[in-house]
Amino acid sequence: DVKVTQSSRYLVKRTGEKVFLECVQDMDHENMFWYRQDPGLGLRLIYFSYDVKMKEKGDIPEGYSVSREKKERFSLILESASTNQTSMYLCASSFGTGSNQPQHFGDGTRLSIL
Amino acid sequence: GQNIDQPTEMTATEGAIVQINCTYQTSGFNGLFWYQQHAGEAPTFLSYNVLDGLEEKGRFSSFLSRSKGYSYLLLKELQMKDSASYLCAVRDRGGNYQLIWGAGTKLIIKP
């Protein structure tokens, strides 16, 4: 079974802090994704990566950055946390370039910025 | 623009059948996914459609009409554990990159 592990289930940080969210997958997937999920909205893509050291902006990259130094690990960084970044953050990974390959998700990190 | 519409919430009775609809307007089409998400948990993959027609997987089936920009997820013999949100997502271009997501349909199963 595919395992996508996010480092924290719940996290509370203060405005202005630099926040790191970590994600590790164990299936040697090429592609990794960071989403945020808010009530009433669909999953919104923040950043994705299709290879080590490669990254692409998603729909809402402002205020975020990412790092992919190793194939299995994809980190999301909130450069200076703000209250409007309070959300559920979901990491996902998928295999290769086939259009039928599903994304596999971690359990999510519920982040609160005070 | 790109848009995916699903009903916000539906209620059904244990043992019954329910159909969750999804309509999409996207610049291209390279497949449609359905995911299930229980409260507080990760979305899990249910089905994938790229050609018109019905795909059946046990109690769950998914239908696609590309000409109508329409899909549905059919759940039969409903069980209490089927209470969850169901997410529709479209891949609008080739390659295994971005998906466009609907806001999800919360399904409530009553005894």
mmCIF file of N, CA and C in Angstrom, chain A:
data_model
loop_
_atom_site.group_PDB
_atom_site.id
_atom_site.type_symbol
_atom_site.label_atom_id
_atom_site.label_comp_id
_atom_site.label_asym_id
_atom_site.label_seq_id
_atom_site.Cartn_x
_atom_site.Cartn_y
_atom_site.Cartn_z
ATOM 1 N N ASP A 1 0.829 -1.197 0.000
ATOM 2 C CA ASP A 1 0.000 0.000 0.000
ATOM 3 C C ASP A 1 0.868 1.254 0.000
ATOM 4 N N VAL A 2 0.377 2.256 -0.707
ATOM 5 C CA VAL A 2 1.076 3.542 -0.724
ATOM 6 C C VAL A 2 0.939 4.201 0.631
ATOM 7 N N LYS A 3 2.039 4.740 1.112
ATOM 8 C CA LYS A 3 1.988 5.440 2.386
ATOM 9 C C LYS A 3 2.533 6.843 2.190
ATOM 10 N N VAL A 4 1.667 7.825 2.459
ATOM 11 C CA VAL A 4 2.094 9.218 2.448
ATOM 12 C C VAL A 4 1.964 9.719 3.879
ATOM 13 N N THR A 5 3.062 10.161 4.449
ATOM 14 C CA THR A 5 3.092 10.529 5.856
ATOM 15 C C THR A 5 3.371 12.011 5.991
ATOM 16 N N GLN A 6 2.489 12.697 6.710
ATOM 17 C CA GLN A 6 2.715 14.105 7.025
ATOM 18 C C GLN A 6 3.168 14.204 8.477
ATOM 19 N N SER A 7 4.089 15.110 8.720
ATOM 20 C CA SER A 7 4.811 15.112 9.988
ATOM 21 C C SER A 7 3.923 15.410 11.193
ATOM 22 N N SER A 8 2.897 16.232 11.020
ATOM 23 C CA SER A 8 2.042 16.586 12.159
ATOM 24 C C SER A 8 0.578 16.505 11.745
ATOM 25 N N ARG A 9 -0.281 16.061 12.662
ATOM 26 C CA ARG A 9 -1.733 16.111 12.389
ATOM 27 C C ARG A 9 -2.296 17.472 12.758
ATOM 28 N N TYR A 10 -1.784 18.050 13.837
ATOM 29 C CA TYR A 10 -2.244 19.357 14.308
ATOM 30 C C TYR A 10 -1.029 20.224 14.631
ATOM 31 N N LEU A 11 -1.152 21.500 14.272
ATOM 32 C CA LEU A 11 -0.039 22.416 14.509
ATOM 33 C C LEU A 11 -0.612 23.790 14.807
ATOM 34 N N VAL A 12 -0.068 24.443 15.833
ATOM 35 C CA VAL A 12 -0.479 25.810 16.157
ATOM 36 C C VAL A 12 0.760 26.689 16.136
ATOM 37 N N LYS A 13 0.694 27.754 15.354
ATOM 38 C CA LYS A 13 1.822 28.671 15.222
ATOM 39 C C LYS A 13 1.321 30.114 15.363
ATOM 40 N N ARG A 14 2.270 31.028 15.486
ATOM 41 C CA ARG A 14 1.922 32.442 15.652
ATOM 42 C C ARG A 14 2.182 33.211 14.358
ATOM 43 N N THR A 15 1.446 34.272 14.203
ATOM 44 C CA THR A 15 1.611 35.167 13.050
ATOM 45 C C THR A 15 3.060 35.605 12.929
ATOM 46 N N GLY A 16 3.570 35.524 11.705
ATOM 47 C CA GLY A 16 4.934 35.946 11.440
ATOM 48 C C GLY A 16 5.964 34.837 11.540
ATOM 49 N N GLU A 17 5.605 33.713 12.128
ATOM 50 C CA GLU A 17 6.547 32.605 12.242
ATOM 51 C C GLU A 17 6.784 31.962 10.878
ATOM 52 N N LYS A 18 7.946 31.347 10.728
ATOM 53 C CA LYS A 18 8.235 30.517 9.552
ATOM 54 C C LYS A 18 7.824 29.093 9.907
ATOM 55 N N VAL A 19 6.982 28.507 9.077
ATOM 56 C CA VAL A 19 6.399 27.206 9.390
ATOM 57 C C VAL A 19 6.805 26.185 8.331
ATOM 58 N N PHE A 20 7.203 25.008 8.791
ATOM 59 C CA PHE A 20 7.601 23.926 7.890
ATOM 60 C C PHE A 20 6.627 22.763 8.031
ATOM 61 N N LEU A 21 6.069 22.338 6.908
ATOM 62 C CA LEU A 21 5.244 21.130 6.879
ATOM 63 C C LEU A 21 5.972 20.094 6.028
ATOM 64 N N GLU A 22 6.120 18.897 6.598
ATOM 65 C CA GLU A 22 6.899 17.863 5.921
ATOM 66 C C GLU A 22 6.006 16.739 5.431
ATOM 67 N N CYS A 23 6.392 16.171 4.314
ATOM 68 C CA CYS A 23 5.642 15.068 3.720
ATOM 69 C C CYS A 23 6.621 14.061 3.151
ATOM 70 N N VAL A 24 6.398 12.787 3.463
ATOM 71 C CA VAL A 24 7.256 11.717 2.966
ATOM 72 C C VAL A 24 6.381 10.622 2.361
ATOM 73 N N GLN A 25 6.786 10.130 1.187
ATOM 74 C CA GLN A 25 6.076 9.003 0.576
ATOM 75 C C GLN A 25 7.051 7.856 0.341
ATOM 76 N N ASP A 26 6.532 6.640 0.426
ATOM 77 C CA ASP A 26 7.399 5.466 0.406
ATOM 78 C C ASP A 26 7.246 4.636 -0.861
ATOM 79 N N MET A 27 6.659 5.206 -1.925
ATOM 80 C CA MET A 27 6.389 4.415 -3.126
ATOM 81 C C MET A 27 7.209 4.860 -4.329
ATOM 82 N N ASP A 28 8.234 5.643 -4.106
ATOM 83 C CA ASP A 28 9.106 6.056 -5.199
ATOM 84 C C ASP A 28 8.338 6.824 -6.284
ATOM 85 N N HIS A 29 7.330 7.582 -5.862
ATOM 86 C CA HIS A 29 6.541 8.364 -6.811
ATOM 87 C C HIS A 29 7.316 9.576 -7.296
ATOM 88 N N GLU A 30 7.165 9.870 -8.587
ATOM 89 C CA GLU A 30 7.825 11.036 -9.153
ATOM 90 C C GLU A 30 7.158 12.348 -8.729
ATOM 91 N N ASN A 31 5.830 12.320 -8.668
ATOM 92 C CA ASN A 31 5.072 13.553 -8.483
ATOM 93 C C ASN A 31 4.619 13.724 -7.040
ATOM 94 N N MET A 32 4.745 14.933 -6.546
ATOM 95 C CA MET A 32 4.245 15.248 -5.209
ATOM 96 C C MET A 32 3.546 16.594 -5.247
ATOM 97 N N PHE A 33 2.544 16.746 -4.369
ATOM 98 C CA PHE A 33 1.646 17.898 -4.419
ATOM 99 C C PHE A 33 1.369 18.401 -3.001
ATOM 100 N N TRP A 34 1.180 19.709 -2.892
ATOM 101 C CA TRP A 34 0.649 20.298 -1.669
ATOM 102 C C TRP A 34 -0.634 21.039 -1.988
ATOM 103 N N TYR A 35 -1.690 20.704 -1.198
ATOM 104 C CA TYR A 35 -2.984 21.350 -1.319
ATOM 105 C C TYR A 35 -3.367 21.974 0.021
ATOM 106 N N ARG A 36 -4.297 22.924 -0.044
ATOM 107 C CA ARG A 36 -5.007 23.307 1.158
ATOM 108 C C ARG A 36 -6.489 23.047 0.918
ATOM 109 N N GLN A 37 -7.175 22.694 2.012
ATOM 110 C CA GLN A 37 -8.592 22.358 1.914
ATOM 111 C C GLN A 37 -9.347 23.194 2.932
ATOM 112 N N ASP A 38 -10.285 23.992 2.435
ATOM 113 C CA ASP A 38 -11.098 24.858 3.274
ATOM 114 C C ASP A 38 -12.570 24.545 3.039
ATOM 115 N N PRO A 39 -13.396 24.701 4.075
ATOM 116 C CA PRO A 39 -14.831 24.370 3.956
ATOM 117 C C PRO A 39 -15.485 25.092 2.790
ATOM 118 N N GLY A 40 -16.246 24.343 1.993
ATOM 119 C CA GLY A 40 -16.979 24.935 0.878
ATOM 120 C C GLY A 40 -16.162 25.160 -0.371
ATOM 121 N N LEU A 41 -14.873 24.902 -0.279
ATOM 122 C CA LEU A 41 -14.000 25.060 -1.449
ATOM 123 C C LEU A 41 -13.410 23.703 -1.818
ATOM 124 N N GLY A 42 -13.104 23.523 -3.066
ATOM 125 C CA GLY A 42 -12.407 22.314 -3.471
ATOM 126 C C GLY A 42 -10.957 22.362 -3.022
ATOM 127 N N LEU A 43 -10.276 21.272 -3.165
ATOM 128 C CA LEU A 43 -8.840 21.264 -2.907
ATOM 129 C C LEU A 43 -8.162 22.278 -3.821
ATOM 130 N N ARG A 44 -7.327 23.098 -3.249
ATOM 131 C CA ARG A 44 -6.611 24.107 -4.047
ATOM 132 C C ARG A 44 -5.119 23.790 -4.018
ATOM 133 N N LEU A 45 -4.551 23.723 -5.211
ATOM 134 C CA LEU A 45 -3.162 23.331 -5.344
ATOM 135 C C LEU A 45 -2.246 24.506 -5.048
ATOM 136 N N ILE A 46 -1.294 24.274 -4.158
ATOM 137 C CA ILE A 46 -0.343 25.336 -3.792
ATOM 138 C C ILE A 46 0.905 25.220 -4.660
ATOM 139 N N TYR A 47 1.538 24.069 -4.614
ATOM 140 C CA TYR A 47 2.720 23.772 -5.417
ATOM 141 C C TYR A 47 2.722 22.278 -5.745
ATOM 142 N N PHE A 48 3.401 21.938 -6.823
ATOM 143 C CA PHE A 48 3.666 20.535 -7.080
ATOM 144 C C PHE A 48 5.070 20.362 -7.626
ATOM 145 N N SER A 49 5.529 19.117 -7.612
ATOM 146 C CA SER A 49 6.886 18.793 -8.056
ATOM 147 C C SER A 49 6.829 17.483 -8.821
ATOM 148 N N TYR A 50 7.451 17.448 -9.978
ATOM 149 C CA TYR A 50 7.447 16.228 -10.775
ATOM 150 C C TYR A 50 8.815 15.553 -10.806
ATOM 151 N N ASP A 51 9.752 16.104 -10.036
ATOM 152 C CA ASP A 51 11.076 15.478 -9.955
ATOM 153 C C ASP A 51 11.857 16.163 -8.849
ATOM 154 N N VAL A 52 12.916 15.520 -8.418
ATOM 155 C CA VAL A 52 13.776 16.114 -7.396
ATOM 156 C C VAL A 52 14.260 17.481 -7.870
ATOM 157 N N LYS A 53 14.201 18.434 -6.965
ATOM 158 C CA LYS A 53 14.633 19.818 -7.189
ATOM 159 C C LYS A 53 13.748 20.566 -8.197
ATOM 160 N N MET A 54 12.712 19.959 -8.713
ATOM 161 C CA MET A 54 11.801 20.642 -9.624
ATOM 162 C C MET A 54 10.551 21.050 -8.865
ATOM 163 N N LYS A 55 10.023 22.211 -9.195
ATOM 164 C CA LYS A 55 8.784 22.665 -8.571
ATOM 165 C C LYS A 55 8.023 23.528 -9.549
ATOM 166 N N GLU A 56 6.694 23.475 -9.404
ATOM 167 C CA GLU A 56 5.816 24.283 -10.241
ATOM 168 C C GLU A 56 4.776 24.933 -9.350
ATOM 169 N N LYS A 57 4.444 26.177 -9.629
ATOM 170 C CA LYS A 57 3.400 26.857 -8.876
ATOM 171 C C LYS A 57 2.038 26.289 -9.251
ATOM 172 N N GLY A 58 1.206 26.171 -8.231
ATOM 173 C CA GLY A 58 -0.172 25.793 -8.460
ATOM 174 C C GLY A 58 -1.037 27.035 -8.570
ATOM 175 N N ASP A 59 -2.251 26.928 -8.047
ATOM 176 C CA ASP A 59 -3.203 28.029 -8.174
ATOM 177 C C ASP A 59 -3.016 29.123 -7.127
ATOM 178 N N ILE A 60 -2.474 28.758 -5.961
ATOM 179 C CA ILE A 60 -2.375 29.735 -4.857
ATOM 180 C C ILE A 60 -0.995 29.679 -4.196
ATOM 181 N N PRO A 61 0.071 29.994 -4.906
ATOM 182 C CA PRO A 61 1.416 29.853 -4.329
ATOM 183 C C PRO A 61 1.850 31.008 -3.418
ATOM 184 N N GLU A 62 1.105 32.102 -3.444
ATOM 185 C CA GLU A 62 1.562 33.290 -2.712
ATOM 186 C C GLU A 62 1.664 33.013 -1.210
ATOM 187 N N GLY A 63 2.788 33.367 -0.652
ATOM 188 C CA GLY A 63 3.012 33.193 0.779
ATOM 189 C C GLY A 63 3.602 31.838 1.144
ATOM 190 N N TYR A 64 3.824 30.990 0.120
ATOM 191 C CA TYR A 64 4.354 29.647 0.338
ATOM 192 C C TYR A 64 5.593 29.425 -0.525
ATOM 193 N N SER A 65 6.428 28.508 -0.077
ATOM 194 C CA SER A 65 7.493 27.990 -0.925
ATOM 195 C C SER A 65 7.612 26.490 -0.645
ATOM 196 N N VAL A 66 8.372 25.788 -1.482
ATOM 197 C CA VAL A 66 8.525 24.345 -1.306
ATOM 198 C C VAL A 66 9.974 23.959 -1.523
ATOM 199 N N SER A 67 10.257 22.742 -1.073
ATOM 200 C CA SER A 67 11.591 22.192 -1.250
ATOM 201 C C SER A 67 11.471 20.711 -1.505
ATOM 202 N N ARG A 68 12.206 20.242 -2.525
ATOM 203 C CA ARG A 68 12.255 18.801 -2.790
ATOM 204 C C ARG A 68 13.712 18.428 -3.088
ATOM 205 N N GLU A 69 14.412 18.120 -2.040
ATOM 206 C CA GLU A 69 15.826 17.750 -2.143
ATOM 207 C C GLU A 69 16.007 16.254 -2.367
ATOM 208 N N LYS A 70 15.037 15.469 -1.910
ATOM 209 C CA LYS A 70 15.057 14.024 -2.115
ATOM 210 C C LYS A 70 13.720 13.594 -2.708
ATOM 211 N N LYS A 71 13.732 12.510 -3.453
ATOM 212 C CA LYS A 71 12.536 12.084 -4.166
ATOM 213 C C LYS A 71 11.379 11.801 -3.226
ATOM 214 N N GLU A 72 11.665 11.283 -2.056
ATOM 215 C CA GLU A 72 10.583 10.854 -1.179
ATOM 216 C C GLU A 72 10.021 11.972 -0.300
ATOM 217 N N ARG A 73 10.651 13.120 -0.300
ATOM 218 C CA ARG A 73 10.286 14.163 0.670
ATOM 219 C C ARG A 73 9.955 15.475 -0.042
ATOM 220 N N PHE A 74 8.820 16.059 0.376
ATOM 221 C CA PHE A 74 8.375 17.327 -0.210
ATOM 222 C C PHE A 74 7.928 18.217 0.935
ATOM 223 N N SER A 75 8.594 19.344 1.092
ATOM 224 C CA SER A 75 8.331 20.226 2.225
ATOM 225 C C SER A 75 7.610 21.480 1.765
ATOM 226 N N LEU A 76 6.637 21.909 2.569
ATOM 227 C CA LEU A 76 5.927 23.168 2.324
ATOM 228 C C LEU A 76 6.361 24.157 3.404
ATOM 229 N N ILE A 77 6.687 25.362 2.978
ATOM 230 C CA ILE A 77 7.180 26.391 3.896
ATOM 231 C C ILE A 77 6.278 27.601 3.822
ATOM 232 N N LEU A 78 5.789 28.022 4.975
ATOM 233 C CA LEU A 78 5.074 29.289 5.074
ATOM 234 C C LEU A 78 6.106 30.311 5.532
ATOM 235 N N GLU A 79 6.457 31.221 4.667
ATOM 236 C CA GLU A 79 7.581 32.116 4.932
ATOM 237 C C GLU A 79 7.343 33.020 6.133
ATOM 238 N N SER A 80 6.147 33.548 6.237
ATOM 239 C CA SER A 80 5.769 34.398 7.375
ATOM 240 C C SER A 80 4.280 34.182 7.581
ATOM 241 N N ALA A 81 3.961 33.273 8.509
ATOM 242 C CA ALA A 81 2.580 32.812 8.643
ATOM 243 C C ALA A 81 1.610 33.955 8.929
ATOM 244 N N SER A 82 0.436 33.840 8.310
ATOM 245 C CA SER A 82 -0.633 34.818 8.558
ATOM 246 C C SER A 82 -1.914 34.060 8.885
ATOM 247 N N THR A 83 -2.851 34.759 9.518
ATOM 248 C CA THR A 83 -4.066 34.074 9.984
ATOM 249 C C THR A 83 -4.866 33.479 8.826
ATOM 250 N N ASN A 84 -4.764 34.076 7.638
ATOM 251 C CA ASN A 84 -5.526 33.519 6.516
ATOM 252 C C ASN A 84 -4.895 32.242 5.940
ATOM 253 N N GLN A 85 -3.811 31.800 6.551
ATOM 254 C CA GLN A 85 -3.232 30.523 6.167
ATOM 255 C C GLN A 85 -3.656 29.393 7.111
ATOM 256 N N THR A 86 -4.526 29.726 8.051
ATOM 257 C CA THR A 86 -5.147 28.683 8.868
ATOM 258 C C THR A 86 -5.987 27.803 7.967
ATOM 259 N N SER A 87 -5.677 26.506 7.949
ATOM 260 C CA SER A 87 -6.340 25.616 7.007
ATOM 261 C C SER A 87 -5.915 24.179 7.267
ATOM 262 N N MET A 88 -6.545 23.257 6.506
ATOM 263 C CA MET A 88 -6.078 21.868 6.449
ATOM 264 C C MET A 88 -5.142 21.756 5.250
ATOM 265 N N TYR A 89 -3.954 21.239 5.477
ATOM 266 C CA TYR A 89 -2.980 21.069 4.398
ATOM 267 C C TYR A 89 -2.816 19.582 4.095
ATOM 268 N N LEU A 90 -2.969 19.256 2.829
ATOM 269 C CA LEU A 90 -2.880 17.868 2.384
ATOM 270 C C LEU A 90 -1.735 17.707 1.399
ATOM 271 N N CYS A 91 -0.948 16.680 1.626
ATOM 272 C CA CYS A 91 0.118 16.303 0.713
ATOM 273 C C CYS A 91 -0.334 15.087 -0.081
ATOM 274 N N ALA A 92 0.077 14.998 -1.330
ATOM 275 C CA ALA A 92 -0.275 13.844 -2.165
ATOM 276 C C ALA A 92 0.907 13.474 -3.041
ATOM 277 N N SER A 93 0.917 12.234 -3.491
ATOM 278 C CA SER A 93 1.940 11.798 -4.445
ATOM 279 C C SER A 93 1.287 10.917 -5.504
ATOM 280 N N SER A 94 1.936 10.828 -6.660
ATOM 281 C CA SER A 94 1.442 9.959 -7.728
ATOM 282 C C SER A 94 2.608 9.488 -8.575
ATOM 283 N N PHE A 95 2.333 8.432 -9.320
ATOM 284 C CA PHE A 95 3.360 7.759 -10.092
ATOM 285 C C PHE A 95 3.365 8.227 -11.541
ATOM 286 N N GLY A 96 4.516 8.533 -12.083
ATOM 287 C CA GLY A 96 4.722 8.702 -13.508
ATOM 288 C C GLY A 96 3.896 9.771 -14.176
ATOM 289 N N THR A 97 3.687 9.584 -15.480
ATOM 290 C CA THR A 97 2.992 10.586 -16.274
ATOM 291 C C THR A 97 1.694 10.067 -16.865
ATOM 292 N N GLY A 98 1.280 8.878 -16.524
ATOM 293 C CA GLY A 98 0.026 8.354 -17.054
ATOM 294 C C GLY A 98 -1.163 9.122 -16.516
ATOM 295 N N SER A 99 -2.083 9.483 -17.405
ATOM 296 C CA SER A 99 -3.230 10.288 -16.979
ATOM 297 C C SER A 99 -4.141 9.552 -16.020
ATOM 298 N N ASN A 100 -4.052 8.219 -15.989
ATOM 299 C CA ASN A 100 -4.961 7.466 -15.132
ATOM 300 C C ASN A 100 -4.386 7.210 -13.737
ATOM 301 N N GLN A 101 -3.216 7.727 -13.464
ATOM 302 C CA GLN A 101 -2.610 7.475 -12.160
ATOM 303 C C GLN A 101 -3.239 8.362 -11.092
ATOM 304 N N PRO A 102 -3.822 7.776 -10.061
ATOM 305 C CA PRO A 102 -4.453 8.589 -9.015
ATOM 306 C C PRO A 102 -3.417 9.207 -8.088
ATOM 307 N N GLN A 103 -3.829 10.244 -7.414
ATOM 308 C CA GLN A 103 -3.005 10.824 -6.361
ATOM 309 C C GLN A 103 -3.355 10.140 -5.040
ATOM 310 N N HIS A 104 -2.314 9.899 -4.241
ATOM 311 C CA HIS A 104 -2.487 9.266 -2.938
ATOM 312 C C HIS A 104 -2.172 10.302 -1.870
ATOM 313 N N PHE A 105 -3.056 10.413 -0.889
ATOM 314 C CA PHE A 105 -2.984 11.514 0.061
ATOM 315 C C PHE A 105 -2.498 11.078 1.442
ATOM 316 N N GLY A 106 -1.831 12.007 2.112
ATOM 317 C CA GLY A 106 -1.564 11.873 3.533
ATOM 318 C C GLY A 106 -2.793 12.263 4.345
ATOM 319 N N ASP A 107 -2.714 12.074 5.671
ATOM 320 C CA ASP A 107 -3.854 12.339 6.546
ATOM 321 C C ASP A 107 -4.103 13.825 6.794
ATOM 322 N N GLY A 108 -3.185 14.667 6.369
ATOM 323 C CA GLY A 108 -3.402 16.092 6.509
ATOM 324 C C GLY A 108 -2.809 16.668 7.775
ATOM 325 N N THR A 109 -2.504 17.957 7.703
ATOM 326 C CA THR A 109 -2.064 18.729 8.870
ATOM 327 C C THR A 109 -3.043 19.872 9.047
ATOM 328 N N ARG A 110 -3.690 19.914 10.207
ATOM 329 C CA ARG A 110 -4.591 21.032 10.486
ATOM 330 C C ARG A 110 -3.773 22.117 11.169
ATOM 331 N N LEU A 111 -3.541 23.187 10.465
ATOM 332 C CA LEU A 111 -2.677 24.275 10.914
ATOM 333 C C LEU A 111 -3.510 25.459 11.359
ATOM 334 N N SER A 112 -3.226 25.923 12.563
ATOM 335 C CA SER A 112 -3.886 27.125 13.080
ATOM 336 C C SER A 112 -2.831 28.190 13.301
ATOM 337 N N ILE A 113 -3.083 29.374 12.752
ATOM 338 C CA ILE A 113 -2.179 30.500 12.927
ATOM 339 C C ILE A 113 -2.882 31.525 13.826
ATOM 340 N N LEU A 114 -2.263 31.786 14.961
ATOM 341 C CA LEU A 114 -2.891 32.700 15.936
ATOM 342 C C LEU A 114 -2.305 34.101 15.861
#
